[in-house]
PDB file of C-alpha atoms (C1' of nucleotides) in Angstrom:
ATOM      1  CA  UNK A 717       3.018 -10.903 -42.573  1.00  0.00           C
ATOM      2  CA  UNK A 718       6.091 -10.167 -44.656  1.00  0.00           C
ATOM      3  CA  UNK A 719       6.395 -13.694 -45.964  1.00  0.00           C
ATOM      4  CA  UNK A 720       3.480 -16.022 -46.655  1.00  0.00           C
ATOM      5  CA  UNK A 721       4.392 -19.663 -46.407  1.00  0.00           C
ATOM      6  CA  UNK A 722       0.838 -20.742 -47.176  1.00  0.00           C
ATOM      7  CA  UNK A 723       2.086 -22.971 -49.987  1.00  0.00           C
ATOM      8  CA  UNK A 724       3.389 -25.326 -47.353  1.00  0.00           C
ATOM      9  CA  UNK A 725      -0.040 -26.222 -46.063  1.00  0.00           C
ATOM     10  CA  UNK A 726      -2.087 -28.761 -47.973  1.00  0.00           C
ATOM     11  CA  UNK A 727      -5.107 -28.048 -50.136  1.00  0.00           C
ATOM     12  CA  UNK A 728      -7.735 -29.194 -47.689  1.00  0.00           C
ATOM     13  CA  UNK A 729      -6.153 -27.263 -44.838  1.00  0.00           C
ATOM     14  CA  UNK A 730      -6.197 -24.153 -46.966  1.00  0.00           C
ATOM     15  CA  UNK A 731      -9.768 -24.638 -48.186  1.00  0.00           C
ATOM     16  CA  UNK A 732     -11.009 -25.479 -44.692  1.00  0.00           C
ATOM     17  CA  UNK A 733      -9.433 -22.394 -43.185  1.00  0.00           C
ATOM     18  CA  UNK A 734     -10.753 -20.266 -46.034  1.00  0.00           C
ATOM     19  CA  UNK A 735     -14.299 -21.406 -45.237  1.00  0.00           C
ATOM     20  CA  UNK A 736     -13.775 -20.901 -41.518  1.00  0.00           C
ATOM     21  CA  UNK A 737     -12.350 -17.459 -42.051  1.00  0.00           C
ATOM     22  CA  UNK A 738     -15.372 -16.486 -44.119  1.00  0.00           C
ATOM     23  CA  UNK A 739     -17.583 -17.572 -41.211  1.00  0.00           C
ATOM     24  CA  UNK A 740     -15.423 -15.820 -38.642  1.00  0.00           C
ATOM     25  CA  UNK A 741     -17.641 -12.805 -38.124  1.00  0.00           C
ATOM     26  CA  UNK A 742     -21.034 -12.628 -36.385  1.00  0.00           C
ATOM     27  CA  UNK A 743     -22.522 -10.608 -39.234  1.00  0.00           C
ATOM     28  CA  UNK A 744     -21.647 -13.316 -41.732  1.00  0.00           C
ATOM     29  CA  UNK A 745     -23.093 -16.012 -39.478  1.00  0.00           C
ATOM     30  CA  UNK A 746     -26.249 -13.910 -39.215  1.00  0.00           C
ATOM     31  CA  UNK A 747     -26.377 -13.601 -43.006  1.00  0.00           C
ATOM     32  CA  UNK A 748     -26.168 -17.315 -43.719  1.00  0.00           C
ATOM     33  CA  UNK A 749     -28.712 -18.039 -40.992  1.00  0.00           C
ATOM     34  CA  UNK A 750     -31.028 -15.561 -42.670  1.00  0.00           C
ATOM     35  CA  UNK A 751     -30.535 -17.192 -46.060  1.00  0.00           C
ATOM     36  CA  UNK A 752     -31.179 -20.639 -44.578  1.00  0.00           C
ATOM     37  CA  UNK A 753     -34.264 -19.478 -42.715  1.00  0.00           C
ATOM     38  CA  UNK A 754     -35.918 -18.035 -45.786  1.00  0.00           C
ATOM     39  CA  UNK A 755     -35.082 -21.056 -47.926  1.00  0.00           C
ATOM     40  CA  UNK A 756     -35.262 -18.815 -50.936  1.00  0.00           C
ATOM     41  CA  UNK A 757     -33.333 -16.035 -52.530  1.00  0.00           C
ATOM     42  CA  UNK A 758     -33.335 -12.799 -50.639  1.00  0.00           C
ATOM     43  CA  UNK A 759     -33.305  -9.650 -52.649  1.00  0.00           C
ATOM     44  CA  UNK A 760     -31.574  -6.951 -50.701  1.00  0.00           C
ATOM     45  CA  UNK A 761     -33.419  -6.674 -47.449  1.00  0.00           C
ATOM     46  CA  UNK A 762     -30.493  -8.306 -45.681  1.00  0.00           C
ATOM     47  CA  UNK A 763     -29.240  -4.850 -44.746  1.00  0.00           C
ATOM     48  CA  UNK A 764     -32.452  -4.098 -42.853  1.00  0.00           C
ATOM     49  CA  UNK A 765     -31.894  -7.109 -40.611  1.00  0.00           C
ATOM     50  CA  UNK A 766     -28.341  -6.249 -39.625  1.00  0.00           C
ATOM     51  CA  UNK A 767     -27.009  -3.515 -37.342  1.00  0.00           C
ATOM     52  CA  UNK A 768     -24.534  -2.377 -39.977  1.00  0.00           C
ATOM     53  CA  UNK A 769     -24.333   0.136 -42.798  1.00  0.00           C
ATOM     54  CA  UNK A 770     -25.333  -0.927 -46.295  1.00  0.00           C
ATOM     55  CA  UNK A 771     -21.779  -0.704 -47.598  1.00  0.00           C
ATOM     56  CA  UNK A 772     -20.511  -2.859 -44.759  1.00  0.00           C
ATOM     57  CA  UNK A 773     -23.139  -5.525 -45.370  1.00  0.00           C
ATOM     58  CA  UNK A 774     -22.213  -5.471 -49.045  1.00  0.00           C
ATOM     59  CA  UNK A 775     -18.611  -6.103 -48.055  1.00  0.00           C
ATOM     60  CA  UNK A 776     -19.610  -9.075 -45.886  1.00  0.00           C
ATOM     61  CA  UNK A 777     -21.692 -10.489 -48.723  1.00  0.00           C
ATOM     62  CA  UNK A 778     -18.677 -10.172 -50.987  1.00  0.00           C
ATOM     63  CA  UNK A 779     -16.546 -12.108 -48.491  1.00  0.00           C
ATOM     64  CA  UNK A 780     -19.077 -14.957 -48.312  1.00  0.00           C
ATOM     65  CA  UNK A 781     -19.336 -15.007 -52.097  1.00  0.00           C
ATOM     66  CA  UNK A 782     -15.577 -15.097 -52.519  1.00  0.00           C
ATOM     67  CA  UNK A 783     -15.417 -18.155 -50.274  1.00  0.00           C
ATOM     68  CA  UNK A 784     -18.154 -19.810 -52.342  1.00  0.00           C
ATOM     69  CA  UNK A 785     -20.629 -19.984 -49.488  1.00  0.00           C
ATOM     70  CA  UNK A 786     -23.286 -17.834 -51.086  1.00  0.00           C
ATOM     71  CA  UNK A 787     -24.117 -16.704 -54.577  1.00  0.00           C
ATOM     72  CA  UNK A 788     -25.709 -13.523 -55.832  1.00  0.00           C
ATOM     73  CA  UNK A 789     -27.643 -12.944 -58.993  1.00  0.00           C
ATOM     74  CA  UNK A 790     -28.531  -9.531 -60.339  1.00  0.00           C
ATOM     75  CA  UNK A 791     -32.259  -9.121 -60.904  1.00  0.00           C
ATOM     76  CA  UNK A 792     -33.015  -5.657 -62.169  1.00  0.00           C
ATOM     77  CA  UNK A 793     -31.980  -3.056 -59.638  1.00  0.00           C
ATOM     78  CA  UNK A 794     -31.755  -5.638 -56.931  1.00  0.00           C
ATOM     79  CA  UNK A 795     -29.473  -8.576 -56.238  1.00  0.00           C
ATOM     80  CA  UNK A 796     -30.838 -11.934 -55.126  1.00  0.00           C
ATOM     81  CA  UNK A 797     -28.733 -13.897 -52.709  1.00  0.00           C
ATOM     82  CA  UNK A 798     -28.895 -17.536 -51.725  1.00  0.00           C
ATOM     83  CA  UNK A 799     -26.679 -20.246 -50.302  1.00  0.00           C
ATOM     84  CA  UNK A 800     -24.303 -21.857 -52.747  1.00  0.00           C
ATOM     85  CA  UNK A 801     -24.274 -25.644 -53.043  1.00  0.00           C
ATOM     86  CA  UNK A 802     -20.543 -25.660 -53.665  1.00  0.00           C
ATOM     87  CA  UNK A 803     -19.631 -24.060 -50.339  1.00  0.00           C
ATOM     88  CA  UNK A 804     -22.115 -26.059 -48.291  1.00  0.00           C
ATOM     89  CA  UNK A 805     -20.821 -29.239 -49.904  1.00  0.00           C
ATOM     90  CA  UNK A 806     -17.289 -28.284 -48.949  1.00  0.00           C
ATOM     91  CA  UNK A 807     -18.388 -27.659 -45.374  1.00  0.00           C
ATOM     92  CA  UNK A 808     -19.911 -31.139 -45.317  1.00  0.00           C
ATOM     93  CA  UNK A 809     -16.936 -32.804 -46.945  1.00  0.00           C
ATOM     94  CA  UNK A 810     -14.189 -30.999 -45.108  1.00  0.00           C
ATOM     95  CA  UNK A 811     -15.505 -29.731 -41.839  1.00  0.00           C
ATOM     96  CA  UNK A 812     -17.996 -32.358 -40.692  1.00  0.00           C
ATOM     97  CA  UNK A 813     -15.382 -35.175 -40.797  1.00  0.00           C
ATOM     98  CA  UNK A 814     -12.884 -32.909 -39.070  1.00  0.00           C
ATOM     99  CA  UNK A 815     -15.241 -32.221 -36.169  1.00  0.00           C
ATOM    100  CA  UNK A 816     -16.018 -35.942 -35.925  1.00  0.00           C
ATOM    101  CA  UNK A 817     -12.300 -36.649 -35.874  1.00  0.00           C
ATOM    102  CA  UNK A 818     -11.703 -34.054 -33.193  1.00  0.00           C
ATOM    103  CA  UNK A 819     -14.561 -35.417 -31.121  1.00  0.00           C
ATOM    104  CA  UNK A 820     -13.327 -39.012 -31.031  1.00  0.00           C
ATOM    105  CA  UNK A 821      -9.775 -37.832 -30.458  1.00  0.00           C
ATOM    106  CA  UNK A 822     -10.865 -35.695 -27.520  1.00  0.00           C
ATOM    107  CA  UNK A 823     -12.559 -38.650 -25.890  1.00  0.00           C
ATOM    108  CA  UNK A 824      -9.289 -40.580 -26.001  1.00  0.00           C
ATOM    109  CA  UNK A 825      -7.364 -37.603 -24.681  1.00  0.00           C
ATOM    110  CA  UNK A 826      -5.093 -37.886 -21.683  1.00  0.00           C
ATOM    111  CA  UNK A 827      -6.130 -34.514 -20.263  1.00  0.00           C
TER     112      UNK A 827
ATOM    113  CA  UNK B 629     -13.486  -0.583 -37.125  1.00  0.00           C
ATOM    114  CA  UNK B 630     -14.224   2.617 -35.264  1.00  0.00           C
ATOM    115  CA  UNK B 631     -17.447   1.335 -33.760  1.00  0.00           C
ATOM    116  CA  UNK B 632     -18.131  -2.243 -32.789  1.00  0.00           C
ATOM    117  CA  UNK B 633     -21.798  -3.124 -32.824  1.00  0.00           C
ATOM    118  CA  UNK B 634     -21.076  -6.712 -31.847  1.00  0.00           C
ATOM    119  CA  UNK B 635     -23.505  -6.440 -28.943  1.00  0.00           C
ATOM    120  CA  UNK B 636     -26.307  -6.545 -31.458  1.00  0.00           C
ATOM    121  CA  UNK B 637     -25.585 -10.095 -32.536  1.00  0.00           C
ATOM    122  CA  UNK B 638     -26.806 -12.932 -30.366  1.00  0.00           C
ATOM    123  CA  UNK B 639     -24.670 -15.128 -28.143  1.00  0.00           C
ATOM    124  CA  UNK B 640     -24.572 -18.155 -30.390  1.00  0.00           C
ATOM    125  CA  UNK B 641     -23.711 -16.066 -33.436  1.00  0.00           C
ATOM    126  CA  UNK B 642     -20.849 -14.523 -31.511  1.00  0.00           C
ATOM    127  CA  UNK B 643     -19.571 -17.822 -30.115  1.00  0.00           C
ATOM    128  CA  UNK B 644     -19.887 -19.553 -33.482  1.00  0.00           C
ATOM    129  CA  UNK B 645     -17.957 -16.845 -35.280  1.00  0.00           C
ATOM    130  CA  UNK B 646     -15.350 -16.828 -32.535  1.00  0.00           C
ATOM    131  CA  UNK B 647     -14.736 -20.536 -33.095  1.00  0.00           C
ATOM    132  CA  UNK B 648     -14.704 -20.114 -36.867  1.00  0.00           C
ATOM    133  CA  UNK B 649     -12.297 -17.219 -36.639  1.00  0.00           C
ATOM    134  CA  UNK B 650      -9.937 -19.298 -34.527  1.00  0.00           C
ATOM    135  CA  UNK B 651      -9.993 -21.969 -37.240  1.00  0.00           C
ATOM    136  CA  UNK B 652      -9.559 -19.419 -40.008  1.00  0.00           C
ATOM    137  CA  UNK B 653      -5.896 -20.046 -40.647  1.00  0.00           C
ATOM    138  CA  UNK B 654      -4.231 -23.077 -42.254  1.00  0.00           C
ATOM    139  CA  UNK B 655      -1.628 -23.264 -39.490  1.00  0.00           C
ATOM    140  CA  UNK B 656      -4.327 -23.548 -36.862  1.00  0.00           C
ATOM    141  CA  UNK B 657      -6.140 -26.238 -38.836  1.00  0.00           C
ATOM    142  CA  UNK B 658      -2.827 -28.075 -39.107  1.00  0.00           C
ATOM    143  CA  UNK B 659      -2.316 -27.777 -35.354  1.00  0.00           C
ATOM    144  CA  UNK B 660      -5.678 -29.264 -34.385  1.00  0.00           C
ATOM    145  CA  UNK B 661      -5.242 -32.041 -36.963  1.00  0.00           C
ATOM    146  CA  UNK B 662      -1.905 -32.819 -35.372  1.00  0.00           C
ATOM    147  CA  UNK B 663      -3.412 -32.897 -31.903  1.00  0.00           C
ATOM    148  CA  UNK B 664      -6.223 -35.173 -33.097  1.00  0.00           C
ATOM    149  CA  UNK B 665      -3.845 -37.499 -34.923  1.00  0.00           C
ATOM    150  CA  UNK B 666      -1.639 -38.073 -31.910  1.00  0.00           C
ATOM    151  CA  UNK B 667      -4.580 -38.606 -29.564  1.00  0.00           C
ATOM    152  CA  UNK B 668      -2.391 -37.507 -26.731  1.00  0.00           C
ATOM    153  CA  UNK B 669      -0.771 -34.415 -25.355  1.00  0.00           C
ATOM    154  CA  UNK B 670       1.992 -33.052 -27.479  1.00  0.00           C
ATOM    155  CA  UNK B 671       4.836 -31.393 -25.728  1.00  0.00           C
ATOM    156  CA  UNK B 672       6.150 -28.698 -27.902  1.00  0.00           C
ATOM    157  CA  UNK B 673       7.249 -30.423 -31.061  1.00  0.00           C
ATOM    158  CA  UNK B 674       4.382 -28.769 -32.902  1.00  0.00           C
ATOM    159  CA  UNK B 675       6.831 -26.143 -34.123  1.00  0.00           C
ATOM    160  CA  UNK B 676       8.889 -28.781 -35.923  1.00  0.00           C
ATOM    161  CA  UNK B 677       5.867 -29.835 -37.970  1.00  0.00           C
ATOM    162  CA  UNK B 678       4.945 -26.371 -39.168  1.00  0.00           C
ATOM    163  CA  UNK B 679       6.642 -24.094 -41.682  1.00  0.00           C
ATOM    164  CA  UNK B 680       6.622 -21.201 -39.235  1.00  0.00           C
ATOM    165  CA  UNK B 681       8.866 -19.676 -36.613  1.00  0.00           C
ATOM    166  CA  UNK B 682       8.540 -20.765 -32.988  1.00  0.00           C
ATOM    167  CA  UNK B 683       7.147 -17.420 -31.884  1.00  0.00           C
ATOM    168  CA  UNK B 684       4.519 -17.519 -34.629  1.00  0.00           C
ATOM    169  CA  UNK B 685       3.412 -21.018 -33.694  1.00  0.00           C
ATOM    170  CA  UNK B 686       3.183 -19.917 -30.085  1.00  0.00           C
ATOM    171  CA  UNK B 687       0.917 -17.082 -31.200  1.00  0.00           C
ATOM    172  CA  UNK B 688      -1.350 -19.492 -33.092  1.00  0.00           C
ATOM    173  CA  UNK B 689      -1.503 -21.781 -30.077  1.00  0.00           C
ATOM    174  CA  UNK B 690      -2.527 -18.814 -27.963  1.00  0.00           C
ATOM    175  CA  UNK B 691      -5.346 -18.006 -30.393  1.00  0.00           C
ATOM    176  CA  UNK B 692      -6.684 -21.573 -30.274  1.00  0.00           C
ATOM    177  CA  UNK B 693      -6.429 -21.562 -26.483  1.00  0.00           C
ATOM    178  CA  UNK B 694      -8.262 -18.251 -26.215  1.00  0.00           C
ATOM    179  CA  UNK B 695     -11.136 -19.682 -28.258  1.00  0.00           C
ATOM    180  CA  UNK B 696     -11.228 -22.710 -25.963  1.00  0.00           C
ATOM    181  CA  UNK B 697     -10.348 -25.195 -28.702  1.00  0.00           C
ATOM    182  CA  UNK B 698      -7.135 -26.423 -27.134  1.00  0.00           C
ATOM    183  CA  UNK B 699      -5.590 -26.381 -23.703  1.00  0.00           C
ATOM    184  CA  UNK B 700      -1.980 -26.248 -22.625  1.00  0.00           C
ATOM    185  CA  UNK B 701      -0.416 -27.463 -19.431  1.00  0.00           C
ATOM    186  CA  UNK B 702       3.080 -26.590 -18.298  1.00  0.00           C
ATOM    187  CA  UNK B 703       5.219 -29.655 -17.647  1.00  0.00           C
ATOM    188  CA  UNK B 704       8.696 -28.679 -16.631  1.00  0.00           C
ATOM    189  CA  UNK B 705      10.413 -26.737 -19.396  1.00  0.00           C
ATOM    190  CA  UNK B 706       7.855 -27.908 -21.897  1.00  0.00           C
ATOM    191  CA  UNK B 707       4.157 -27.269 -22.421  1.00  0.00           C
ATOM    192  CA  UNK B 708       1.766 -30.099 -23.219  1.00  0.00           C
ATOM    193  CA  UNK B 709      -1.043 -29.319 -25.581  1.00  0.00           C
ATOM    194  CA  UNK B 710      -4.224 -31.196 -26.301  1.00  0.00           C
ATOM    195  CA  UNK B 711      -7.726 -30.597 -27.612  1.00  0.00           C
ATOM    196  CA  UNK B 712     -10.152 -29.065 -25.163  1.00  0.00           C
ATOM    197  CA  UNK B 713     -13.492 -30.777 -24.596  1.00  0.00           C
ATOM    198  CA  UNK B 714     -15.222 -27.441 -24.142  1.00  0.00           C
ATOM    199  CA  UNK B 715     -14.378 -26.137 -27.604  1.00  0.00           C
ATOM    200  CA  UNK B 716     -15.085 -29.400 -29.396  1.00  0.00           C
ATOM    201  CA  UNK B 717     -18.432 -29.613 -27.619  1.00  0.00           C
ATOM    202  CA  UNK B 718     -19.273 -26.116 -28.782  1.00  0.00           C
ATOM    203  CA  UNK B 719     -18.356 -27.034 -32.344  1.00  0.00           C
ATOM    204  CA  UNK B 720     -20.733 -29.989 -32.105  1.00  0.00           C
ATOM    205  CA  UNK B 721     -23.515 -28.012 -30.488  1.00  0.00           C
ATOM    206  CA  UNK B 722     -23.273 -24.873 -32.563  1.00  0.00           C
ATOM    207  CA  UNK B 723     -21.688 -25.704 -35.851  1.00  0.00           C
ATOM    208  CA  UNK B 724     -22.908 -29.195 -36.697  1.00  0.00           C
ATOM    209  CA  UNK B 725     -26.612 -28.165 -36.500  1.00  0.00           C
ATOM    210  CA  UNK B 726     -25.832 -25.036 -38.497  1.00  0.00           C
ATOM    211  CA  UNK B 727     -24.260 -27.013 -41.334  1.00  0.00           C
ATOM    212  CA  UNK B 728     -27.196 -29.423 -41.271  1.00  0.00           C
ATOM    213  CA  UNK B 729     -29.541 -26.466 -41.438  1.00  0.00           C
ATOM    214  CA  UNK B 730     -27.643 -24.934 -44.330  1.00  0.00           C
ATOM    215  CA  UNK B 731     -27.614 -28.240 -46.170  1.00  0.00           C
ATOM    216  CA  UNK B 732     -31.370 -28.821 -46.058  1.00  0.00           C
ATOM    217  CA  UNK B 733     -31.988 -25.178 -46.890  1.00  0.00           C
ATOM    218  CA  UNK B 734     -29.716 -25.377 -49.909  1.00  0.00           C
ATOM    219  CA  UNK B 735     -31.616 -28.378 -51.234  1.00  0.00           C
ATOM    220  CA  UNK B 736     -34.824 -26.372 -51.137  1.00  0.00           C
ATOM    221  CA  UNK B 737     -33.156 -23.387 -52.749  1.00  0.00           C
ATOM    222  CA  UNK B 738     -34.577 -21.717 -55.822  1.00  0.00           C
ATOM    223  CA  UNK B 739     -31.178 -21.176 -57.452  1.00  0.00           C
TER     224      UNK B 739
ATOM    225  C1'  DA C 867     -36.233  12.297 -69.982  1.00  0.00           C
ATOM    226  C1'  DT C 868     -36.139  12.701 -65.072  1.00  0.00           C
ATOM    227  C1'  DC C 869     -36.257  10.944 -60.539  1.00  0.00           C
ATOM    228  C1'  DG C 870     -35.988   7.533 -57.028  1.00  0.00           C
ATOM    229  C1'  DT C 871     -34.255   2.952 -55.534  1.00  0.00           C
ATOM    230  C1'  DT C 872     -30.927  -0.450 -54.950  1.00  0.00           C
ATOM    231  C1'  DT C 873     -26.418  -2.130 -54.475  1.00  0.00           C
ATOM    232  C1'  DA C 874     -21.522  -2.165 -55.576  1.00  0.00           C
ATOM    233  C1'  DT C 875     -17.384   0.340 -55.225  1.00  0.00           C
ATOM    234  C1'  DC C 876     -14.207   4.048 -53.638  1.00  0.00           C
ATOM    235  C1'  DG C 877     -11.682   6.456 -50.216  1.00  0.00           C
ATOM    236  C1'  DT C 878     -10.331   6.380 -45.696  1.00  0.00           C
ATOM    237  C1'  DA C 879      -9.369   5.484 -40.764  1.00  0.00           C
ATOM    238  C1'  DA C 880      -8.701   2.460 -37.008  1.00  0.00           C
ATOM    239  C1'  DA C 881      -8.051  -2.065 -35.297  1.00  0.00           C
ATOM    240  C1'  DT C 882      -6.429  -6.536 -35.763  1.00  0.00           C
ATOM    241  C1'  DT C 883      -3.707 -10.265 -37.678  1.00  0.00           C
ATOM    242  C1'  DT C 884       0.342 -12.389 -39.129  1.00  0.00           C
ATOM    243  C1'  DA C 885       5.032 -12.899 -39.205  1.00  0.00           C
ATOM    244  C1'  DC C 886       9.733 -12.528 -37.593  1.00  0.00           C
ATOM    245  C1'  DG C 887      13.879 -12.087 -34.560  1.00  0.00           C
ATOM    246  C1'  DA C 888      15.360 -11.055 -29.957  1.00  0.00           C
ATOM    247  C1'  DT C 889      14.725 -11.538 -25.299  1.00  0.00           C
ATOM    248  C1'  DT C 890      13.186 -13.509 -21.012  1.00  0.00           C
ATOM    249  C1'  DA C 891      11.882 -16.920 -17.599  1.00  0.00           C
ATOM    250  C1'  DA C 892      11.880 -21.436 -16.084  1.00  0.00           C
ATOM    251  C1'  DT C 893      13.660 -25.773 -15.775  1.00  0.00           C
ATOM    252  C1'  DA C 894      16.921 -29.592 -16.866  1.00  0.00           C
ATOM    253  C1'  DT C 895      21.443 -31.278 -17.352  1.00  0.00           C
ATOM    254  C1'  DA C 896      26.461 -31.383 -17.177  1.00  0.00           C
TER     255       DA C 896
ATOM    256  C1'  DT D 754      26.925 -23.558 -10.342  1.00  0.00           C
ATOM    257  C1'  DA D 755      27.148 -22.901 -15.281  1.00  0.00           C
ATOM    258  C1'  DT D 756      24.967 -24.087 -19.533  1.00  0.00           C
ATOM    259  C1'  DA D 757      21.559 -25.666 -22.650  1.00  0.00           C
ATOM    260  C1'  DT D 758      16.639 -26.194 -23.798  1.00  0.00           C
ATOM    261  C1'  DT D 759      11.896 -24.911 -24.162  1.00  0.00           C
ATOM    262  C1'  DA D 760       8.282 -21.809 -24.824  1.00  0.00           C
ATOM    263  C1'  DA D 761       6.131 -17.383 -23.835  1.00  0.00           C
ATOM    264  C1'  DT D 762       6.409 -12.564 -24.555  1.00  0.00           C
ATOM    265  C1'  DC D 763       8.143  -8.154 -26.539  1.00  0.00           C
ATOM    266  C1'  DG D 764       8.945  -5.064 -30.249  1.00  0.00           C
ATOM    267  C1'  DT D 765       8.070  -4.207 -34.805  1.00  0.00           C
ATOM    268  C1'  DA D 766       6.585  -4.154 -39.685  1.00  0.00           C
ATOM    269  C1'  DA D 767       3.418  -5.206 -43.211  1.00  0.00           C
ATOM    270  C1'  DA D 768      -0.975  -6.851 -44.631  1.00  0.00           C
ATOM    271  C1'  DT D 769      -5.653  -7.445 -43.903  1.00  0.00           C
ATOM    272  C1'  DT D 770     -10.131  -6.590 -41.868  1.00  0.00           C
ATOM    273  C1'  DT D 771     -13.822  -3.875 -40.451  1.00  0.00           C
ATOM    274  C1'  DA D 772     -16.441   0.043 -40.532  1.00  0.00           C
ATOM    275  C1'  DC D 773     -18.360   4.246 -42.396  1.00  0.00           C
ATOM    276  C1'  DG D 774     -20.034   7.887 -45.654  1.00  0.00           C
ATOM    277  C1'  DA D 775     -19.986   9.328 -50.337  1.00  0.00           C
ATOM    278  C1'  DT D 776     -20.374   8.234 -54.916  1.00  0.00           C
ATOM    279  C1'  DA D 777     -21.475   5.743 -59.071  1.00  0.00           C
ATOM    280  C1'  DA D 778     -23.946   2.575 -61.984  1.00  0.00           C
ATOM    281  C1'  DA D 779     -28.023   0.357 -63.325  1.00  0.00           C
ATOM    282  C1'  DC D 780     -32.607  -0.111 -63.557  1.00  0.00           C
ATOM    283  C1'  DG D 781     -37.684   0.928 -62.893  1.00  0.00           C
ATOM    284  C1'  DA D 782     -41.312   4.137 -62.472  1.00  0.00           C
ATOM    285  C1'  DT D 783     -43.384   8.529 -63.440  1.00  0.00           C
TER     286       DT D 783
END
DNA sequence: ATCGTTTATCGTAAATTTACGATTAATATA
DNA sequence: TATATTAATCGTAAATTTACGATAAACGAT
């Protein structure tokens, strides 16, 4: 990737792909499912639920945080994680209409 | 990635992340938007619409095809591309409920 | 003050992704 | 038949991702 021409894609294309990329790993899907299931902040025990080393889980959490899908708040020695409104809103505003669009388009497809 | 423990994630987590990964690049979002917009097969001129070399676009098309999001049919010298029902169905069955789940969970969040 | 717990970060290795130009294969067209 | 067109593939380079263990930083408990 010598040259990045990313500037030539529009804002919503870039944001959408950023969100999708953040969700492009089974561990990160598992993490957000966990956070949704508990419906509350989870302090740390995410690592116990995943078949990955602590440092790797921490890296995945960082990726989700960077994309704005989750947020983490330090609480003593531990860190409490929960879903971030911002990212979920973006998923609803960007991705839900896109899927709907794709669905109707597919039905009118010639193949 | 010396060791892949992917077998320890469940099928829907793996399929969901596979779809997300395929959509994790602005060029590939642009491609599916193009295919949806035209509502018909597009023979080749996708390259003209993107700020990328022909070989790179071909690579992105291959990635979308591998994930089952688009399909391509050879038609003479050209190849006709369109959205694939299979992939769009999977997006509806796997991702739409997930977003809904995340949304209600976020509303009940403590942070 | 010391010790244990928790989690982020560092260093590192291997795999994958992204991008390009060049080439190839297949089909139209002149 | 020769030539142009289209699109996939090859070869390659650079960046990024994924994973791990080791370490460090911060806090709580003893």
